[in-house]
Structures are given as C-alpha cells and as structure tokens.
Amino acid sequence: GDGAIRKFPEKWREWAPHHGRMLHSRQLQIALRGVALLRVGGIMSYSTCSFNPLEDEAVVASLLSRASGALELLEFPKVPGLEVRPGLLKWEVHDESAGKLGTYADISRLPKQERRRYRSSMWPPPADAQRPPLGRCARLFPHLRNTGGFFIALIRKTAPWPPLRPSLRAFPTSPSPAAPSKARSENVLRRCPPELLSELPTQLATLATEAPETPEAGASAKAGYS
C-alpha cells in the first residue's frame, strides 16, 4: 500500500487514487470473513499499510453497517511514544476521467461499463446520529515517529453475527436409493405374475438347502475364493 512510500519512494511514480478503489471490495470481504469467525466478545484489529480511505474508513463504516449493531468500534488506546492521528470522517471519491464524484449517484455520468467499478460503500456515511465514530480509528504517519504508514481499527464483536442459517434437517428429505420404501416393494410384488408368486416359497426353500457351506480357514484357495 501507499503507506510504504517512505520505504519504497519509487511507489510515487505509479501512485493513483484509483488504487484504493480497486482494493475496496476485496478488503471488505476479508474483514467480513474475519468478524464472522470472531467469537462474541473477541476483538479484531483491521489494519492496512495504506492511507487511502477507500481501503480504510470506508471499509470500517461498511462493516459496521452490515453487522446491524453486532460490532463495536473501540477507541484506539494511547501508547507511550506512539503518536497517531484520528480516522477521517469525510473524504472524496475521484474517477480518472470524470474527476470528483460527490455521491454514488454521480456514477451515472460514467459509461455503463465503468460504473461497475464503484460501490455505494465507498462514500463517507452521512453526518447524522447513525454515523459510526470513525474518529476512533488510528492513522500512523511516517513523519510523526519515523515509522511506516498504517491504519488501525479495533472492532469488538458484541453479538452473534452473521445470523445462523436454519438447519437443513428442518426440510423433508427423500428416501435413500439404497433403502427402497415399503410402498415401492409392494408395487414390485403386484407386478409379478400370480404363477411366479406361487412358486416363490418353493424356490426360496431350494436355495436355502443348496447354499454352499462356508469354507474353513486355509481352504479358501481350494474352494475357488481369492
């Protein structure tokens, strides 16, 4: 990420705002999977080596919104000797050709094939009572303590999430092919000719009397068994 620009100055030659846009959805999917695996009461550290808010605060805001109150954004603790800046509450989304896109609705100015690049979660949440406290996130800048650049958000899981799916056992299941139902067996018998059914007990008795004896140990080869 661009947080490593001080360590790798050559990144300046290829840096562009759209790099964060390209990683937004992937970062969000990783974070969603992380909190899904997190136990209730556990804390997840979502961190990046990027300054781009589309990878940072936008992902955290979308994560909290999707969890419907099951996640809590914690205040970043004060660490002696570590100077940080708070997370951003607002930012801008820019397109390479159209320039600034003030809202998600502005993607209508783009050709249809280019609109798929954007997600509504890339824009900052509205400034109202429901806006997540993104200022609790921490931003580490290289010039503050001679470090690399980082973004950190501490998230606690306060309730089970995502909701458990109903058990598959609640749905009726078809009988196993290896165990035919009684109705199917009776149907086969009804299709047999009467004369065959009358001879069936006699034939079964004959099979029982002609059944070969079980070969003794060591005689399997002589009896033709392998």
Short mmCIF file of N, CA and C in Angstrom, two decimals, residues 123-208:
data_model
loop_
_atom_site.label_atom_id
_atom_site.label_comp_id
_atom_site.label_asym_id
_atom_site.label_seq_id
_atom_site.Cartn_x
_atom_site.Cartn_y
_atom_site.Cartn_z
N TRP A 123 -18.33 5.76 -0.39
CA TRP A 123 -18.54 7.16 0.03
C TRP A 123 -18.70 7.24 1.55
N PRO A 124 -18.33 8.39 2.13
CA PRO A 124 -18.47 8.52 3.60
C PRO A 124 -19.93 8.48 4.01
N PRO A 125 -20.23 7.90 5.17
CA PRO A 125 -21.62 7.88 5.65
C PRO A 125 -22.11 9.28 5.95
N PRO A 126 -23.42 9.52 5.86
CA PRO A 126 -23.96 10.86 6.13
C PRO A 126 -23.70 11.30 7.55
N ALA A 127 -23.56 12.60 7.72
CA ALA A 127 -23.27 13.16 9.05
C ALA A 127 -24.57 13.25 9.85
N ASP A 128 -24.97 12.17 10.47
CA ASP A 128 -26.15 12.15 11.31
C ASP A 128 -25.86 11.31 12.55
N ALA A 129 -26.89 11.06 13.32
CA ALA A 129 -26.70 10.34 14.58
C ALA A 129 -26.28 8.90 14.36
N GLN A 130 -26.53 8.35 13.16
CA GLN A 130 -26.20 6.96 12.89
C GLN A 130 -24.78 6.79 12.33
N ARG A 131 -24.07 7.89 12.11
CA ARG A 131 -22.73 7.77 11.54
C ARG A 131 -21.79 7.11 12.54
N PRO A 132 -21.03 6.12 12.12
CA PRO A 132 -20.12 5.44 13.04
C PRO A 132 -19.01 6.38 13.49
N PRO A 133 -18.50 6.18 14.69
CA PRO A 133 -17.45 7.07 15.22
C PRO A 133 -16.09 6.74 14.62
N LEU A 134 -15.90 7.07 13.36
CA LEU A 134 -14.67 6.71 12.67
C LEU A 134 -13.45 7.42 13.24
N GLY A 135 -13.66 8.47 14.03
CA GLY A 135 -12.54 9.14 14.67
C GLY A 135 -11.81 8.25 15.66
N ARG A 136 -12.41 7.14 16.05
CA ARG A 136 -11.76 6.21 16.97
C ARG A 136 -10.66 5.39 16.28
N CYS A 137 -10.66 5.38 14.96
CA CYS A 137 -9.59 4.70 14.24
C CYS A 137 -8.29 5.48 14.42
N ALA A 138 -7.20 4.85 14.07
CA ALA A 138 -5.89 5.49 14.23
C ALA A 138 -5.15 5.47 12.89
N ARG A 139 -4.53 6.61 12.59
CA ARG A 139 -3.69 6.73 11.41
C ARG A 139 -2.26 7.05 11.85
N LEU A 140 -1.31 6.27 11.37
CA LEU A 140 0.09 6.48 11.69
C LEU A 140 0.81 7.03 10.47
N PHE A 141 1.39 8.20 10.61
CA PHE A 141 2.08 8.85 9.51
C PHE A 141 3.60 8.79 9.72
N PRO A 142 4.35 8.59 8.65
CA PRO A 142 5.81 8.41 8.79
C PRO A 142 6.52 9.59 9.45
N HIS A 143 6.04 10.81 9.21
CA HIS A 143 6.76 11.98 9.71
C HIS A 143 6.57 12.20 11.21
N LEU A 144 5.63 11.46 11.82
CA LEU A 144 5.37 11.69 13.25
C LEU A 144 6.40 11.00 14.14
N ARG A 145 6.69 9.73 13.85
CA ARG A 145 7.60 8.98 14.71
C ARG A 145 8.60 8.15 13.90
N ASN A 146 8.88 8.60 12.69
CA ASN A 146 9.86 7.91 11.85
C ASN A 146 9.46 6.44 11.65
N THR A 147 8.21 6.24 11.29
CA THR A 147 7.68 4.89 11.07
C THR A 147 7.13 4.77 9.65
N GLY A 148 6.60 3.60 9.34
CA GLY A 148 5.85 3.45 8.11
C GLY A 148 4.44 3.99 8.31
N GLY A 149 3.66 3.97 7.24
CA GLY A 149 2.29 4.45 7.33
C GLY A 149 1.31 3.30 7.56
N PHE A 150 0.40 3.49 8.52
CA PHE A 150 -0.55 2.43 8.84
C PHE A 150 -1.92 3.02 9.17
N PHE A 151 -2.92 2.15 9.07
CA PHE A 151 -4.27 2.46 9.53
C PHE A 151 -4.70 1.31 10.42
N ILE A 152 -5.31 1.63 11.58
CA ILE A 152 -5.71 0.59 12.53
C ILE A 152 -7.11 0.90 13.05
N ALA A 153 -7.96 -0.12 13.08
CA ALA A 153 -9.30 -0.02 13.67
C ALA A 153 -9.51 -1.25 14.54
N LEU A 154 -9.87 -1.05 15.80
CA LEU A 154 -10.13 -2.14 16.73
C LEU A 154 -11.63 -2.36 16.83
N ILE A 155 -12.09 -3.56 16.51
CA ILE A 155 -13.52 -3.86 16.42
C ILE A 155 -13.85 -5.02 17.34
N ARG A 156 -14.81 -4.80 18.22
CA ARG A 156 -15.25 -5.86 19.14
C ARG A 156 -16.59 -6.42 18.67
N LYS A 157 -16.72 -7.74 18.75
CA LYS A 157 -17.97 -8.41 18.39
C LYS A 157 -18.83 -8.52 19.64
N THR A 158 -19.99 -7.91 19.64
CA THR A 158 -20.85 -7.86 20.82
C THR A 158 -22.04 -8.81 20.75
N ALA A 159 -22.30 -9.39 19.60
CA ALA A 159 -23.44 -10.29 19.43
C ALA A 159 -23.14 -11.26 18.30
N PRO A 160 -23.82 -12.43 18.27
CA PRO A 160 -23.57 -13.38 17.18
C PRO A 160 -23.86 -12.75 15.82
N TRP A 161 -22.95 -12.97 14.90
CA TRP A 161 -23.09 -12.47 13.53
C TRP A 161 -22.12 -13.21 12.65
N PRO A 162 -22.54 -13.57 11.42
CA PRO A 162 -23.85 -13.37 10.80
C PRO A 162 -24.90 -14.31 11.39
N PRO A 163 -26.20 -14.03 11.15
CA PRO A 163 -27.25 -14.89 11.69
C PRO A 163 -27.09 -16.33 11.20
N LEU A 164 -27.37 -17.29 12.09
CA LEU A 164 -27.26 -18.69 11.72
C LEU A 164 -28.36 -19.06 10.74
N ARG A 165 -28.00 -19.85 9.75
CA ARG A 165 -28.99 -20.32 8.78
C ARG A 165 -29.80 -21.45 9.38
N PRO A 166 -31.08 -21.59 9.00
CA PRO A 166 -31.87 -22.70 9.52
C PRO A 166 -31.26 -24.04 9.16
N SER A 167 -31.38 -25.00 10.06
CA SER A 167 -30.80 -26.32 9.84
C SER A 167 -31.46 -27.00 8.66
N LEU A 168 -30.65 -27.71 7.90
CA LEU A 168 -31.19 -28.44 6.75
C LEU A 168 -32.11 -29.57 7.18
N ARG A 169 -32.01 -29.97 8.46
CA ARG A 169 -32.87 -31.05 8.94
C ARG A 169 -34.33 -30.63 9.05
N ALA A 170 -34.57 -29.35 8.99
CA ALA A 170 -35.95 -28.88 9.09
C ALA A 170 -36.73 -29.16 7.81
N PHE A 171 -36.02 -29.51 6.73
CA PHE A 171 -36.68 -29.74 5.47
C PHE A 171 -36.86 -31.25 5.25
N PRO A 172 -37.96 -31.69 4.65
CA PRO A 172 -38.16 -33.12 4.41
C PRO A 172 -37.13 -33.65 3.44
N THR A 173 -36.71 -34.86 3.65
CA THR A 173 -35.73 -35.48 2.79
C THR A 173 -36.34 -36.68 2.09
N SER A 174 -35.86 -36.97 0.89
CA SER A 174 -36.36 -38.11 0.13
C SER A 174 -35.69 -39.38 0.63
N PRO A 175 -36.35 -40.54 0.50
CA PRO A 175 -35.74 -41.78 0.96
C PRO A 175 -34.48 -42.10 0.19
N SER A 176 -33.54 -42.74 0.85
CA SER A 176 -32.28 -43.11 0.23
C SER A 176 -32.50 -44.13 -0.86
N PRO A 177 -31.80 -44.01 -2.00
CA PRO A 177 -31.96 -45.02 -3.07
C PRO A 177 -31.55 -46.40 -2.62
N ALA A 178 -30.62 -46.48 -1.64
CA ALA A 178 -30.15 -47.78 -1.18
C ALA A 178 -31.17 -48.47 -0.27
N ALA A 179 -32.17 -47.75 0.20
CA ALA A 179 -33.19 -48.34 1.09
C ALA A 179 -34.57 -48.04 0.53
N PRO A 180 -35.06 -48.83 -0.43
CA PRO A 180 -36.36 -48.56 -1.05
C PRO A 180 -37.49 -48.64 -0.02
N SER A 181 -38.47 -47.80 -0.24
CA SER A 181 -39.58 -47.74 0.70
C SER A 181 -40.44 -49.00 0.60
N LYS A 182 -41.27 -49.21 1.63
CA LYS A 182 -42.16 -50.37 1.66
C LYS A 182 -43.18 -50.30 0.53
N ALA A 183 -43.66 -49.09 0.24
CA ALA A 183 -44.63 -48.93 -0.85
C ALA A 183 -44.04 -49.35 -2.18
N ARG A 184 -42.73 -49.04 -2.39
CA ARG A 184 -42.10 -49.42 -3.65
C ARG A 184 -41.98 -50.94 -3.76
N SER A 185 -41.63 -51.62 -2.65
CA SER A 185 -41.52 -53.08 -2.67
C SER A 185 -42.86 -53.73 -2.96
N GLU A 186 -43.93 -53.22 -2.35
CA GLU A 186 -45.25 -53.79 -2.60
C GLU A 186 -45.68 -53.59 -4.05
N ASN A 187 -45.26 -52.46 -4.63
CA ASN A 187 -45.61 -52.19 -6.02
C ASN A 187 -44.93 -53.21 -6.95
N VAL A 188 -43.69 -53.61 -6.63
CA VAL A 188 -42.98 -54.60 -7.44
C VAL A 188 -43.67 -55.96 -7.36
N LEU A 189 -44.12 -56.33 -6.15
CA LEU A 189 -44.80 -57.62 -5.99
C LEU A 189 -46.11 -57.66 -6.76
N ARG A 190 -46.83 -56.55 -6.79
CA ARG A 190 -48.11 -56.53 -7.51
C ARG A 190 -47.90 -56.74 -9.01
N ARG A 191 -46.74 -56.41 -9.53
CA ARG A 191 -46.48 -56.55 -10.96
C ARG A 191 -46.06 -57.97 -11.33
N CYS A 192 -45.70 -58.82 -10.35
CA CYS A 192 -45.28 -60.19 -10.64
C CYS A 192 -46.48 -61.05 -11.07
N PRO A 193 -46.30 -61.97 -12.03
CA PRO A 193 -47.38 -62.89 -12.42
C PRO A 193 -47.77 -63.78 -11.25
N PRO A 194 -49.05 -64.16 -11.11
CA PRO A 194 -49.50 -64.99 -9.99
C PRO A 194 -48.76 -66.31 -9.89
N GLU A 195 -48.47 -66.95 -11.06
CA GLU A 195 -47.79 -68.24 -11.02
C GLU A 195 -46.38 -68.13 -10.45
N LEU A 196 -45.72 -66.96 -10.69
CA LEU A 196 -44.37 -66.77 -10.14
C LEU A 196 -44.43 -66.59 -8.64
N LEU A 197 -45.45 -65.89 -8.15
CA LEU A 197 -45.59 -65.68 -6.72
C LEU A 197 -45.87 -67.00 -6.01
N SER A 198 -46.64 -67.90 -6.67
CA SER A 198 -46.97 -69.18 -6.03
C SER A 198 -45.74 -70.08 -5.92
N GLU A 199 -44.79 -69.95 -6.87
CA GLU A 199 -43.60 -70.78 -6.83
C GLU A 199 -42.49 -70.17 -5.98
N LEU A 200 -42.65 -68.93 -5.56
CA LEU A 200 -41.57 -68.24 -4.87
C LEU A 200 -41.16 -68.92 -3.57
N PRO A 201 -42.12 -69.39 -2.69
CA PRO A 201 -41.68 -70.07 -1.45
C PRO A 201 -40.87 -71.32 -1.73
N THR A 202 -41.29 -72.08 -2.75
CA THR A 202 -40.57 -73.32 -3.07
C THR A 202 -39.14 -73.02 -3.53
N GLN A 203 -39.00 -72.00 -4.37
CA GLN A 203 -37.68 -71.65 -4.88
C GLN A 203 -36.76 -71.15 -3.76
N LEU A 204 -37.32 -70.39 -2.84
CA LEU A 204 -36.51 -69.89 -1.71
C LEU A 204 -36.04 -71.03 -0.83
N ALA A 205 -36.93 -72.02 -0.60
CA ALA A 205 -36.54 -73.19 0.21
C ALA A 205 -35.43 -73.98 -0.47
N THR A 206 -35.50 -74.08 -1.81
CA THR A 206 -34.46 -74.80 -2.54
C THR A 206 -33.12 -74.11 -2.43
N LEU A 207 -33.14 -72.78 -2.52
CA LEU A 207 -31.89 -72.02 -2.39
C LEU A 207 -31.28 -72.21 -1.02
N ALA A 208 -32.12 -72.28 0.02
CA ALA A 208 -31.60 -72.42 1.38
C ALA A 208 -30.92 -73.76 1.58
#
